[in-house]
Coordinates of C-alpha atoms in Angstrom, one line a residue:
Chain A
M76 CA -7.5 18.6 17.7
K77 CA -6.9 18.4 14.0
L78 CA -8.1 16.2 11.2
I79 CA -5.7 15.3 8.5
F80 CA -7.2 13.6 5.5
L81 CA -4.7 11.0 4.2
G82 CA -6.8 9.3 1.6
T83 CA -10.0 10.8 0.1
G84 CA -10.7 8.7 -3.0
A85 CA -13.1 5.8 -3.7
A86 CA -12.1 2.2 -4.4
V87 CA -8.8 2.5 -6.3
P88 CA -5.9 4.9 -5.7
S89 CA -5.5 7.7 -8.2
L90 CA -2.7 10.2 -8.8
K91 CA -4.6 12.8 -6.8
R92 CA -6.3 10.7 -4.1
N93 CA -5.2 7.8 -2.0
V94 CA -7.7 5.3 -0.7
S95 CA -9.4 5.9 2.6
S96 CA -7.7 7.0 5.8
I97 CA -8.2 9.9 8.1
A98 CA -6.0 10.9 11.1
L99 CA -7.4 12.6 14.2
C100 CA -4.4 14.4 15.8
F101 CA -4.2 15.6 19.4
E102 CA -2.4 18.7 20.4
D103 CA -0.3 17.0 22.9
S104 CA 2.9 15.4 21.7
G105 CA 1.9 14.3 18.2
R106 CA -0.5 11.5 19.3
F107 CA -3.1 10.5 16.7
W108 CA -5.8 7.9 15.8
L109 CA -6.6 6.6 12.4
F110 CA -10.0 6.0 10.9
D111 CA -9.6 3.3 8.2
C112 CA -6.3 2.3 6.7
G113 CA -6.3 1.7 2.9
E114 CA -3.2 0.6 1.1
G115 CA -0.4 3.2 1.2
T116 CA -1.6 4.8 4.5
Q117 CA 1.9 4.4 6.0
H118 CA 3.3 6.3 3.0
Q119 CA 0.8 9.1 3.5
L120 CA 1.7 9.3 7.2
K121 CA 5.3 9.9 6.2
R122 CA 4.3 12.6 3.7
A123 CA 2.1 14.2 6.4
S124 CA 5.0 14.0 8.9
L125 CA 3.0 11.8 11.3
K126 CA 5.1 9.3 13.2
L127 CA 4.1 5.7 13.4
S128 CA 5.3 5.6 17.1
K129 CA 2.5 8.2 17.9
L130 CA -0.3 6.1 16.4
E131 CA -2.5 5.0 19.3
K132 CA -5.6 3.6 17.7
V133 CA -7.0 2.4 14.4
F134 CA -10.7 2.2 13.8
I135 CA -11.7 0.1 10.7
S136 CA -15.2 0.7 9.3
H137 CA -15.5 -2.4 7.1
F138 CA -13.6 -5.1 5.2
H139 CA -13.2 -3.6 1.7
G140 CA -9.6 -3.5 0.6
D141 CA -9.5 0.3 0.1
H142 CA -10.2 0.7 3.8
V143 CA -8.0 -2.0 5.3
F144 CA -5.2 -3.3 3.1
G145 CA -2.8 -0.8 4.5
L146 CA -3.0 -2.3 8.0
P147 CA -0.6 -5.3 7.7
G148 CA 2.2 -3.2 6.2
M149 CA 1.7 -0.4 8.8
L150 CA 1.8 -2.9 11.7
S151 CA 4.8 -4.6 10.2
S152 CA 6.7 -1.2 9.7
R153 CA 6.1 -0.4 13.4
G154 CA 8.0 -3.6 14.2
L155 CA 10.8 -2.9 11.7
E156 CA 11.2 0.6 13.3
A157 CA 11.4 -1.1 16.7
I158 CA 8.5 1.0 18.1
T159 CA 7.5 -0.1 21.6
E160 CA 4.3 1.9 22.1
R161 CA 1.1 -0.1 22.2
V162 CA -1.4 0.2 19.4
D163 CA -5.1 -0.8 19.5
I164 CA -7.2 -1.9 16.5
Y165 CA -11.0 -1.8 16.5
G166 CA -12.9 -3.3 13.6
P167 CA -15.8 -5.5 12.6
R168 CA -15.8 -9.2 13.6
G169 CA -13.0 -10.8 11.5
I170 CA -10.4 -8.1 12.3
K171 CA -8.5 -10.6 14.6
S172 CA -8.3 -13.3 11.9
F173 CA -7.4 -10.8 9.2
I174 CA -4.3 -9.8 11.2
K175 CA -3.7 -13.4 12.4
E176 CA -3.9 -15.0 8.9
N177 CA -1.6 -12.3 7.4
R178 CA 0.9 -12.9 10.2
K179 CA 0.7 -16.7 9.7
I180 CA 2.3 -16.3 6.2
V181 CA 4.1 -12.9 6.5
N182 CA 5.3 -13.4 10.0
F183 CA 6.2 -9.8 10.8
H184 CA 7.8 -9.1 14.2
L185 CA 5.9 -7.1 16.8
T186 CA 8.0 -5.0 19.1
Y187 CA 5.0 -3.5 20.8
E188 CA 1.7 -4.6 22.4
L189 CA -1.1 -5.0 19.8
G190 CA -4.6 -4.9 21.1
I191 CA -7.4 -6.1 18.7
Q192 CA -11.0 -5.7 19.5
D193 CA -14.3 -6.4 17.6
V194 CA -16.6 -3.4 17.4
P195 CA -19.8 -4.5 19.2
A196 CA -22.6 -5.2 16.8
K197 CA -25.3 -3.5 18.9
P198 CA -26.5 0.0 18.0
M199 CA -24.7 3.0 19.4
S200 CA -22.2 0.9 21.2
S201 CA -19.4 2.4 23.2
V202 CA -16.2 1.2 21.6
Y203 CA -13.7 3.1 23.7
E204 CA -13.8 5.5 26.6
D205 CA -11.3 7.3 28.8
D206 CA -11.5 10.5 30.9
K207 CA -11.4 12.8 27.9
F208 CA -13.0 10.9 25.0
I209 CA -15.7 8.4 24.2
V210 CA -15.9 6.6 20.8
R211 CA -19.2 5.1 19.7
S212 CA -20.1 3.0 16.7
N213 CA -23.3 2.5 14.8
S214 CA -24.2 0.2 11.9
L215 CA -24.4 1.8 8.5
K216 CA -25.9 0.6 5.3
H217 CA -23.4 -0.9 2.9
S218 CA -22.8 -4.2 1.0
L219 CA -21.3 -5.8 4.1
I220 CA -21.2 -5.0 7.8
T221 CA -20.0 -1.5 8.1
Y222 CA -19.7 0.8 11.1
G223 CA -19.6 4.6 11.5
F224 CA -17.7 6.1 14.4
S225 CA -18.3 9.1 16.6
V226 CA -15.6 10.6 18.7
T227 CA -16.9 12.8 21.5
R228 CA -14.5 14.9 23.4
K229 CA -15.9 15.5 26.9
P230 CA -16.5 19.0 28.2
R231 CA -13.2 20.6 29.3
Y232 CA -12.7 22.5 32.5
S233 CA -10.0 24.8 33.8
F234 CA -9.0 24.5 37.5
M235 CA -9.2 27.6 39.7
V236 CA -5.8 27.3 41.3
D237 CA -5.9 30.6 43.2
K238 CA -9.3 29.9 44.7
A239 CA -8.1 26.5 45.9
R240 CA -5.0 28.1 47.4
K241 CA -7.0 30.8 49.2
C242 CA -9.1 28.1 50.8
G243 CA -5.9 26.7 52.3
I244 CA -6.1 23.4 50.3
P245 CA -2.7 21.8 50.0
E246 CA -1.3 21.3 46.5
G247 CA -0.9 17.6 45.4
P248 CA -3.4 14.8 45.4
M249 CA -6.2 17.1 46.7
F250 CA -5.7 19.5 43.8
R251 CA -6.0 16.6 41.4
D252 CA -9.2 15.4 43.1
L253 CA -10.7 18.8 42.9
K254 CA -9.8 19.0 39.2
D255 CA -11.6 15.8 38.7
R256 CA -14.6 17.4 40.4
K257 CA -14.5 15.1 43.4
T258 CA -15.3 16.2 47.0
I259 CA -12.3 16.4 49.3
K260 CA -12.0 16.7 53.1
L261 CA -9.2 18.6 54.9
D262 CA -7.7 17.4 58.2
N263 CA -9.7 20.1 60.0
G264 CA -12.9 18.5 58.8
R265 CA -13.8 21.1 56.2
T266 CA -15.1 19.7 52.9
F267 CA -14.9 21.2 49.4
D268 CA -16.8 20.2 46.2
G269 CA -14.6 20.1 43.1
N270 CA -17.4 21.5 41.0
D271 CA -16.9 24.8 42.8
F272 CA -13.3 24.9 41.7
V273 CA -13.6 24.4 37.9
E274 CA -14.8 26.5 35.1
K275 CA -16.1 25.0 31.9
I276 CA -14.0 25.9 28.8
D277 CA -16.3 24.2 26.3
D278 CA -19.2 21.7 26.1
G279 CA -17.1 19.2 24.3
R280 CA -16.8 18.4 20.6
K281 CA -18.2 15.7 18.5
I282 CA -16.7 14.4 15.3
V283 CA -18.4 11.7 13.2
Y284 CA -17.0 9.5 10.4
C285 CA -19.4 7.6 8.1
G286 CA -17.2 5.7 5.7
D287 CA -18.9 3.6 3.0
T288 CA -22.7 3.8 3.3
A289 CA -25.9 4.6 1.5
Y290 CA -28.1 7.2 3.2
C291 CA -29.4 5.6 6.4
K292 CA -30.9 6.4 9.8
G293 CA -27.9 4.9 11.5
S294 CA -25.7 7.7 10.1
V295 CA -28.2 10.4 11.3
E296 CA -28.5 8.9 14.8
L297 CA -24.7 8.7 15.1
A298 CA -24.1 12.2 13.7
E299 CA -26.8 13.9 15.8
G300 CA -25.6 17.4 16.7
A301 CA -22.0 16.8 15.5
D302 CA -19.5 19.6 15.2
V303 CA -18.0 17.8 12.2
L304 CA -19.5 15.1 10.1
I305 CA -17.2 13.3 7.7
H306 CA -19.4 11.5 5.3
E307 CA -18.7 9.6 2.1
A308 CA -20.2 10.8 -1.2
T309 CA -18.8 8.6 -3.9
F310 CA -21.1 10.0 -6.6
A311 CA -22.8 13.1 -7.9
K312 CA -26.6 13.3 -7.9
K313 CA -26.7 12.3 -11.5
E314 CA -25.2 9.0 -10.6
Q315 CA -27.8 8.3 -7.9
E316 CA -28.8 5.0 -9.4
L317 CA -25.2 3.8 -9.3
A318 CA -24.9 5.0 -5.7
D319 CA -28.0 3.1 -4.7
R320 CA -26.8 -0.1 -6.6
S321 CA -23.4 0.0 -4.9
S322 CA -24.7 1.0 -1.4
H323 CA -22.8 4.3 -1.6
S324 CA -24.0 7.8 -1.1
S325 CA -24.6 10.6 -3.6
I326 CA -23.8 14.1 -2.6
E327 CA -27.5 14.6 -1.8
D328 CA -27.5 11.6 0.4
A329 CA -24.5 12.9 2.4
C330 CA -26.1 16.3 2.7
R331 CA -29.4 14.9 3.8
V332 CA -27.7 13.1 6.7
A333 CA -25.9 16.4 7.6
K334 CA -29.2 18.3 7.6
E335 CA -31.3 15.8 9.5
A336 CA -28.6 15.4 12.1
G337 CA -28.1 19.1 12.5
V338 CA -24.4 19.1 12.1
A339 CA -22.3 22.3 12.0
Q340 CA -19.9 21.2 9.3
L341 CA -20.0 18.5 6.7
I342 CA -16.8 17.2 5.0
I343 CA -17.3 15.0 2.0
T344 CA -14.7 12.2 1.3
H345 CA -14.5 8.9 -0.6
I346 CA -14.9 10.8 -3.9
S347 CA -14.9 8.8 -7.1
P348 CA -11.7 9.5 -9.1
R349 CA -14.0 10.2 -12.2
Y350 CA -14.6 13.8 -11.0
D351 CA -11.0 14.8 -10.8
T352 CA -10.8 15.9 -14.3
N353 CA -8.4 18.6 -15.2
I354 CA -10.9 20.1 -17.7
D355 CA -12.5 23.0 -16.0
D356 CA -14.2 24.7 -19.0
G357 CA -17.7 23.7 -18.1
T358 CA -18.0 21.0 -20.8
V359 CA -17.4 18.1 -18.4
Y360 CA -18.8 17.7 -14.9
G361 CA -15.7 18.0 -12.7
I362 CA -14.7 18.4 -9.1
N363 CA -15.8 22.1 -9.0
D364 CA -19.3 21.1 -10.1
F365 CA -19.2 18.4 -7.5
Y366 CA -18.3 21.0 -4.9
N367 CA -21.0 23.4 -6.0
E368 CA -23.6 20.7 -6.0
A369 CA -22.7 19.9 -2.4
K370 CA -22.9 23.6 -1.4
S371 CA -26.4 23.8 -3.0
F372 CA -27.7 21.0 -0.8
F373 CA -25.8 21.9 2.4
P374 CA -23.9 25.2 2.5
K375 CA -21.5 24.3 5.3
T376 CA -19.8 21.6 3.2
L377 CA -16.1 21.1 2.4
L378 CA -14.7 18.5 -0.1
A379 CA -11.8 16.7 1.4
K380 CA -8.6 16.3 -0.5
D381 CA -5.4 14.4 0.4
F382 CA -3.4 16.2 3.1
M383 CA -6.2 18.7 3.8
E384 CA -6.1 19.7 7.5
F385 CA -9.2 20.8 9.5
D386 CA -8.8 22.3 13.0
I387 CA -11.2 21.6 15.8
A388 CA -10.8 24.0 18.7
Chain B
M208 CA 12.5 -4.9 -23.2
K209 CA 12.8 -2.4 -20.4
L210 CA 13.1 -2.6 -16.6
I211 CA 11.2 0.0 -14.6
F212 CA 12.2 0.1 -10.9
L213 CA 9.1 0.8 -8.9
G214 CA 10.4 0.3 -5.4
T215 CA 14.1 0.2 -4.5
G216 CA 14.2 0.7 -0.7
A217 CA 14.6 -1.9 2.1
A218 CA 12.0 -2.9 4.6
V219 CA 10.0 0.3 5.1
P220 CA 8.9 2.9 2.5
S221 CA 10.6 6.2 2.7
L222 CA 9.9 9.5 1.0
K223 CA 12.4 8.6 -1.7
R224 CA 12.0 4.9 -2.2
N225 CA 9.0 2.6 -2.1
V226 CA 9.4 -1.0 -1.0
S227 CA 10.3 -3.7 -3.5
S228 CA 8.9 -4.1 -7.0
I229 CA 10.4 -4.2 -10.5
A230 CA 8.5 -4.2 -13.8
L231 CA 9.8 -6.0 -16.8
C232 CA 8.1 -4.3 -19.8
F233 CA 7.8 -5.7 -23.3
E234 CA 7.9 -3.6 -26.4
D235 CA 4.7 -4.9 -27.7
S236 CA 1.5 -3.3 -26.5
G237 CA 2.5 -2.3 -23.0
R238 CA 2.6 -5.8 -21.5
F239 CA 4.6 -6.3 -18.4
W240 CA 5.6 -8.7 -15.6
L241 CA 6.3 -7.7 -12.0
F242 CA 9.0 -9.0 -9.6
D243 CA 7.8 -8.6 -6.0
C244 CA 4.9 -6.4 -5.0
G245 CA 5.5 -4.4 -1.9
E246 CA 2.7 -2.2 -0.5
G247 CA 2.0 0.7 -2.8
T248 CA 3.1 -1.0 -6.0
Q249 CA -0.2 -0.3 -7.7
H250 CA 0.3 3.4 -6.8
Q251 CA 3.8 3.3 -8.4
L252 CA 2.4 1.6 -11.5
K253 CA 0.0 4.6 -12.0
R254 CA 2.9 7.0 -11.6
A255 CA 4.9 5.1 -14.1
S256 CA 1.9 5.0 -16.5
L257 CA 1.8 1.2 -16.5
K258 CA -1.7 -0.2 -16.8
L259 CA -3.0 -2.9 -14.5
S260 CA -4.7 -4.5 -17.5
K261 CA -1.4 -5.1 -19.1
L262 CA 0.1 -6.9 -16.1
E263 CA 0.5 -10.6 -17.0
K264 CA 2.6 -12.2 -14.3
V265 CA 3.8 -11.5 -10.8
F266 CA 6.8 -13.4 -9.3
I267 CA 7.1 -13.1 -5.5
S268 CA 10.5 -13.8 -4.1
H269 CA 9.5 -14.4 -0.4
F270 CA 7.0 -13.6 2.3
H271 CA 8.3 -10.5 3.8
G272 CA 5.7 -7.7 3.9
D273 CA 7.8 -5.3 1.9
H274 CA 7.8 -7.7 -1.0
V275 CA 4.2 -8.9 -1.0
F276 CA 1.8 -6.6 0.9
G277 CA 0.9 -4.8 -2.3
L278 CA -0.5 -8.0 -3.9
P279 CA -4.1 -8.1 -2.4
G280 CA -4.8 -4.4 -3.2
M281 CA -3.5 -4.7 -6.7
L282 CA -5.5 -7.9 -7.4
S283 CA -8.6 -6.2 -5.9
S284 CA -8.1 -3.0 -8.0
R285 CA -7.9 -5.1 -11.2
G286 CA -11.4 -6.4 -10.3
L287 CA -12.7 -2.9 -9.4
E288 CA -11.5 -1.7 -12.8
A289 CA -13.4 -4.6 -14.5
I290 CA -10.2 -5.9 -16.1
T291 CA -10.8 -9.2 -17.9
E292 CA -7.2 -10.2 -18.8
R293 CA -5.8 -13.2 -16.9
V294 CA -3.0 -12.7 -14.4
D295 CA -0.6 -15.4 -13.0
I296 CA 1.1 -15.3 -9.7
Y297 CA 4.2 -17.4 -8.9
G298 CA 5.5 -17.5 -5.3
P299 CA 6.8 -19.7 -2.6
R300 CA 4.6 -22.3 -1.1
G301 CA 1.9 -20.4 0.9
I302 CA 1.1 -18.0 -1.9
K303 CA -2.2 -19.7 -2.5
S304 CA -3.3 -19.4 1.1
F305 CA -2.0 -15.8 1.4
I306 CA -4.4 -14.8 -1.4
K307 CA -7.2 -17.2 -0.2
E308 CA -7.1 -16.0 3.4
N309 CA -7.1 -12.4 2.4
R310 CA -10.1 -13.0 0.1
K311 CA -11.9 -14.9 2.9
I312 CA -12.2 -11.6 4.9
V313 CA -11.8 -8.9 2.2
N314 CA -13.8 -10.7 -0.4
F315 CA -12.7 -8.7 -3.5
H316 CA -14.3 -9.5 -6.7
L317 CA -12.3 -11.0 -9.6
T318 CA -13.4 -10.1 -13.1
Y319 CA -10.4 -12.1 -14.6
E320 CA -8.8 -15.5 -14.4
L321 CA -6.3 -15.7 -11.5
G322 CA -3.6 -18.4 -11.8
I323 CA -1.6 -19.0 -8.6
Q324 CA 1.4 -21.4 -8.7
D325 CA 4.0 -22.4 -6.2
V326 CA 7.6 -21.9 -7.3
P327 CA 9.1 -25.4 -7.3
A328 CA 11.5 -26.0 -4.4
K329 CA 14.2 -27.8 -6.4
P330 CA 17.3 -26.0 -7.6
M331 CA 17.2 -24.2 -11.0
S332 CA 13.6 -25.0 -11.7
S333 CA 11.7 -23.9 -14.7
V334 CA 8.9 -21.7 -13.4
Y335 CA 7.4 -20.6 -16.7
E336 CA 8.2 -21.1 -20.4
D337 CA 6.7 -20.0 -23.7
D338 CA 8.2 -19.7 -27.2
K339 CA 10.0 -16.5 -26.3
F340 CA 10.9 -16.7 -22.7
I341 CA 12.0 -19.1 -19.9
V342 CA 11.8 -18.1 -16.3
R343 CA 13.9 -20.1 -13.8
S344 CA 14.1 -19.9 -10.0
N345 CA 16.8 -20.8 -7.5
S346 CA 16.9 -20.8 -3.7
L347 CA 18.7 -18.0 -2.1
K348 CA 19.9 -17.5 1.4
H349 CA 17.6 -15.4 3.6
S350 CA 15.8 -15.7 6.9
L351 CA 13.0 -17.7 5.3
I352 CA 12.5 -19.5 1.9
T353 CA 13.4 -17.0 -0.8
Y354 CA 13.8 -17.5 -4.5
G355 CA 15.7 -15.6 -7.1
F356 CA 14.4 -15.5 -10.7
S357 CA 16.1 -15.5 -14.1
V358 CA 14.3 -14.5 -17.2
T359 CA 15.9 -15.7 -20.4
R360 CA 14.7 -14.3 -23.7
K361 CA 15.4 -17.0 -26.3
P362 CA 17.5 -16.1 -29.4
R363 CA 15.5 -14.1 -31.9
Y364 CA 15.4 -14.7 -35.6
S365 CA 14.1 -12.7 -38.5
F366 CA 12.3 -14.4 -41.4
M367 CA 13.7 -14.2 -44.9
V368 CA 10.3 -13.4 -46.6
D369 CA 11.8 -12.6 -50.1
K370 CA 13.7 -15.9 -50.2
A371 CA 10.6 -17.9 -49.3
R372 CA 8.6 -16.1 -52.0
K373 CA 11.3 -16.8 -54.5
C374 CA 11.1 -20.5 -53.7
G375 CA 7.4 -20.3 -54.5
I376 CA 6.2 -21.1 -51.0
P377 CA 2.7 -19.8 -50.5
E378 CA 2.1 -17.2 -47.7
G379 CA 0.0 -18.3 -44.7
P380 CA 0.5 -21.4 -42.5
M381 CA 3.7 -22.5 -44.3
F382 CA 5.3 -19.1 -43.7
R383 CA 4.5 -19.5 -40.0
D384 CA 6.0 -23.0 -39.9
L385 CA 9.2 -21.8 -41.6
K386 CA 9.4 -18.9 -39.1
D387 CA 9.2 -21.5 -36.4
R388 CA 12.1 -23.4 -38.1
K389 CA 10.0 -26.4 -39.0
T390 CA 10.3 -28.4 -42.2
I391 CA 7.5 -27.9 -44.7
K392 CA 6.4 -29.9 -47.8
L393 CA 4.8 -28.3 -50.9
D394 CA 2.1 -30.0 -52.9
N395 CA 4.8 -30.7 -55.6
G396 CA 6.7 -32.8 -53.1
R397 CA 9.6 -30.3 -52.5
T398 CA 10.6 -29.9 -48.8
F399 CA 12.2 -26.8 -47.2
D400 CA 13.9 -26.6 -43.8
G401 CA 12.9 -23.5 -41.8
N402 CA 16.4 -23.1 -40.5
D403 CA 17.4 -22.0 -44.0
F404 CA 14.9 -19.2 -44.0
V405 CA 15.8 -17.4 -40.7
E406 CA 18.6 -15.2 -39.6
K407 CA 19.6 -14.9 -36.0
I408 CA 19.1 -11.3 -34.6
D409 CA 20.6 -12.0 -31.2
D410 CA 21.7 -14.9 -28.9
G411 CA 19.0 -14.0 -26.4
R412 CA 19.2 -12.0 -23.2
K413 CA 19.3 -13.0 -19.6
I414 CA 18.0 -10.8 -16.7
V415 CA 18.3 -12.0 -13.1
Y416 CA 16.7 -10.8 -9.9
C417 CA 18.0 -11.7 -6.5
G418 CA 15.8 -10.0 -4.0
D419 CA 16.6 -10.4 -0.3
T420 CA 19.6 -12.6 0.2
A421 CA 23.0 -12.9 1.7
Y422 CA 25.9 -13.8 -0.6
C423 CA 25.2 -17.4 -1.8
K424 CA 26.2 -19.9 -4.5
G425 CA 22.6 -20.0 -5.5
S426 CA 22.7 -16.4 -6.7
V427 CA 25.9 -17.0 -8.6
E428 CA 24.5 -20.2 -10.3
L429 CA 21.3 -18.3 -11.3
A430 CA 23.2 -15.2 -12.5
E431 CA 25.8 -17.1 -14.6
G432 CA 26.5 -15.0 -17.7
A433 CA 23.5 -12.7 -17.2
D434 CA 23.2 -9.5 -19.2
V435 CA 21.7 -7.8 -16.2
L436 CA 21.8 -8.8 -12.6
I437 CA 19.5 -7.0 -10.2
H438 CA 20.8 -7.8 -6.8
E439 CA 20.0 -6.5 -3.4
A440 CA 22.5 -4.6 -1.3
T441 CA 20.8 -3.4 1.8
F442 CA 24.0 -2.3 3.5
A443 CA 27.4 -0.7 2.9
K444 CA 30.5 -2.7 3.6
K445 CA 30.9 -1.0 7.0
E446 CA 27.6 -2.6 8.0
Q447 CA 28.7 -6.1 7.0
E448 CA 28.0 -7.6 10.4
L449 CA 24.4 -6.2 10.2
A450 CA 24.0 -7.6 6.7
D451 CA 25.2 -11.1 7.9
R452 CA 23.0 -11.0 11.0
S453 CA 19.9 -10.1 8.9
S454 CA 20.7 -12.4 6.0
H455 CA 21.1 -9.5 3.6
S456 CA 23.9 -8.4 1.3
S457 CA 26.4 -5.7 1.7
I458 CA 27.6 -3.9 -1.5
E459 CA 30.6 -6.2 -1.5
D460 CA 28.4 -9.3 -1.4
A461 CA 26.3 -8.2 -4.3
C462 CA 29.4 -7.3 -6.4
R463 CA 31.0 -10.6 -5.5
V464 CA 28.0 -12.4 -7.1
A465 CA 28.3 -10.2 -10.2
K466 CA 32.0 -10.9 -10.6
E467 CA 31.8 -14.7 -10.0
A468 CA 28.8 -15.0 -12.3
G469 CA 30.5 -12.9 -15.0
V470 CA 27.5 -10.6 -15.5
A471 CA 27.7 -7.6 -17.9
Q472 CA 25.7 -5.2 -15.7
L473 CA 24.9 -5.1 -12.1
I474 CA 22.0 -3.0 -10.7
I475 CA 21.8 -2.7 -7.0
T476 CA 18.4 -2.3 -5.3
H477 CA 16.8 -2.8 -1.8
I478 CA 18.9 0.0 -0.4
S479 CA 18.5 0.9 3.3
P480 CA 16.8 4.3 3.6
R481 CA 19.7 5.3 6.0
Y482 CA 21.9 6.2 3.0
D483 CA 19.5 8.6 1.4
T484 CA 20.7 11.6 3.4
N485 CA 20.6 15.0 1.9
I486 CA 23.9 15.9 3.4
D487 CA 26.5 15.6 0.6
D488 CA 29.4 17.4 2.2
G489 CA 31.5 14.4 2.9
T490 CA 30.7 14.4 6.7
V491 CA 28.1 11.6 6.5
Y492 CA 28.3 8.4 4.5
G493 CA 25.5 9.0 1.9
I494 CA 24.2 7.6 -1.3
N495 CA 27.1 8.9 -3.3
D496 CA 29.5 7.1 -1.1
F497 CA 27.4 4.0 -1.5
Y498 CA 27.6 4.3 -5.2
N499 CA 31.3 4.9 -5.3
E500 CA 31.9 1.9 -3.0
A501 CA 29.9 -0.2 -5.4
K502 CA 31.9 1.0 -8.4
S503 CA 35.1 0.2 -6.6
F504 CA 34.1 -3.4 -6.2
F505 CA 32.4 -3.8 -9.7
P506 CA 32.7 -1.0 -12.1
K507 CA 29.7 -1.9 -14.2
T508 CA 27.2 -1.1 -11.4
L509 CA 24.2 1.1 -11.2
L510 CA 22.2 2.0 -8.1
A511 CA 18.5 1.7 -8.8
K512 CA 16.2 4.5 -7.8
D513 CA 12.4 4.6 -8.0
F514 CA 11.2 5.1 -11.6
M515 CA 14.6 4.5 -13.1
E516 CA 14.3 2.8 -16.5
F517 CA 16.9 0.5 -18.0
D518 CA 16.7 -0.6 -21.6
I519 CA 17.6 -4.1 -22.7
A520 CA 18.0 -4.3 -26.5

């Protein structure tokens, strides 16, 4: 898997950072999911060579414009490009009427199935699950209802083909059942347990995204043991009061979540454009100071920038 | 005055062209108006060094996403930047509920007065007028209600200060009245006609914007005698059938309007991304062919591209 950061700035787009959106890309065939969809996300997708036809899911954290105003245009462009692959949107209650009301006036054509689902309000809900992934949500602490999302890739196994062959098991449906760790029965009455025919490749991976939020226990709970935590830090520590007042995080807040949740890697995003100064002579607190401050609180930290890619084995 | 083309592509953004928006900039203090506001217009404004605080008016031609989906984000960013200068939006019926419904869910904060007005449905309506400008609209021919806009700058006059002084007229309110070509009366009973104290600098200027439309008499009527006609041409002549089917213009359609209206300069915009091929070896019909075709129908033609500027004396 791979993360591609499409928009890493706070509130308003700047020349260096677009507003929020992150793509989670899967190895196979270019498929990807999006987390948040600020205005201009479809433009960023083009620049990152991601195809709208390969977009499968969009998870919206909350209804601030810099996280959602790119959605109508992106859905409309999928129609204009005659894309037929289904897409599913998950967002806070109101997501259905946001899309419906936009379509009532700007009646864009859908050439594909569009699924729209409310994120359940209860803590640590399962939002989506298939045989490989489970996506959970948890309430965060912002000026309006806001969800964080965790994506857990389930443990992966490799199938011991030679062993199965040696046991005289015929290829086909029985191989598939064994791969899925089911028990099969041959015509001669012998049974085999699938668990004896697979080897674990890894214990799974966990990626967590906490968009706009102040420090809160909900983030810590969601991020528990994550391999990668993407957490907002709009402000430096010196703007802590501003962070508190606007229900955003300072660098220290984000790092505190990372520490308490015991995550392996923190990636900070949603950075106020004020730190992207070109002056780098030490007279003005700039993005390097922001980065160094983050490293001082939590050494395994990266600052996201637009089009940064991060691989997850 | 100056036109800055912010988005010159049709339907979906490409790496070369954003979706529709044009800025009309005034010499004095950076003020400007926008015609259409596709997604990413606020990003383009930043790249063109135009300030959101100087935006005074937005005219929306019709409710297709590539002409209007940039509006909510731009209005929201004005609030986030704590801009206090009023802005006025003019658009087809539905413009009020488009903004209202978006704000119902994404409740962005307004720090400024927001005027929203329906463009009158009747032909050649006056949409806005002040002492320097008059903006008119006319119905065009598209798949939904669509308006073209003409901006007429009224004739300009210079004031003959020395002559007024020689006549013993005191500076102040009486100078202002004379400049406005009113008649004034001095304390001694003498009267002066303002028309005798001004010299005409020019006969005014007329700029016309016809966004999405097939060829129609409404465009010709609106563009009559224009100094500059900005007209869409989504397709080359060889795609005339496609143009007709989608209620768009071919190059020939746009040039026909320019000829029949007797305009001095045609600028073609809303160009399908299909012509922006990098191949320029004559094997594929590309943007140069598109340009040459336009020149063959109407020699005084320019093709717009993003960030192109066009001065109007």
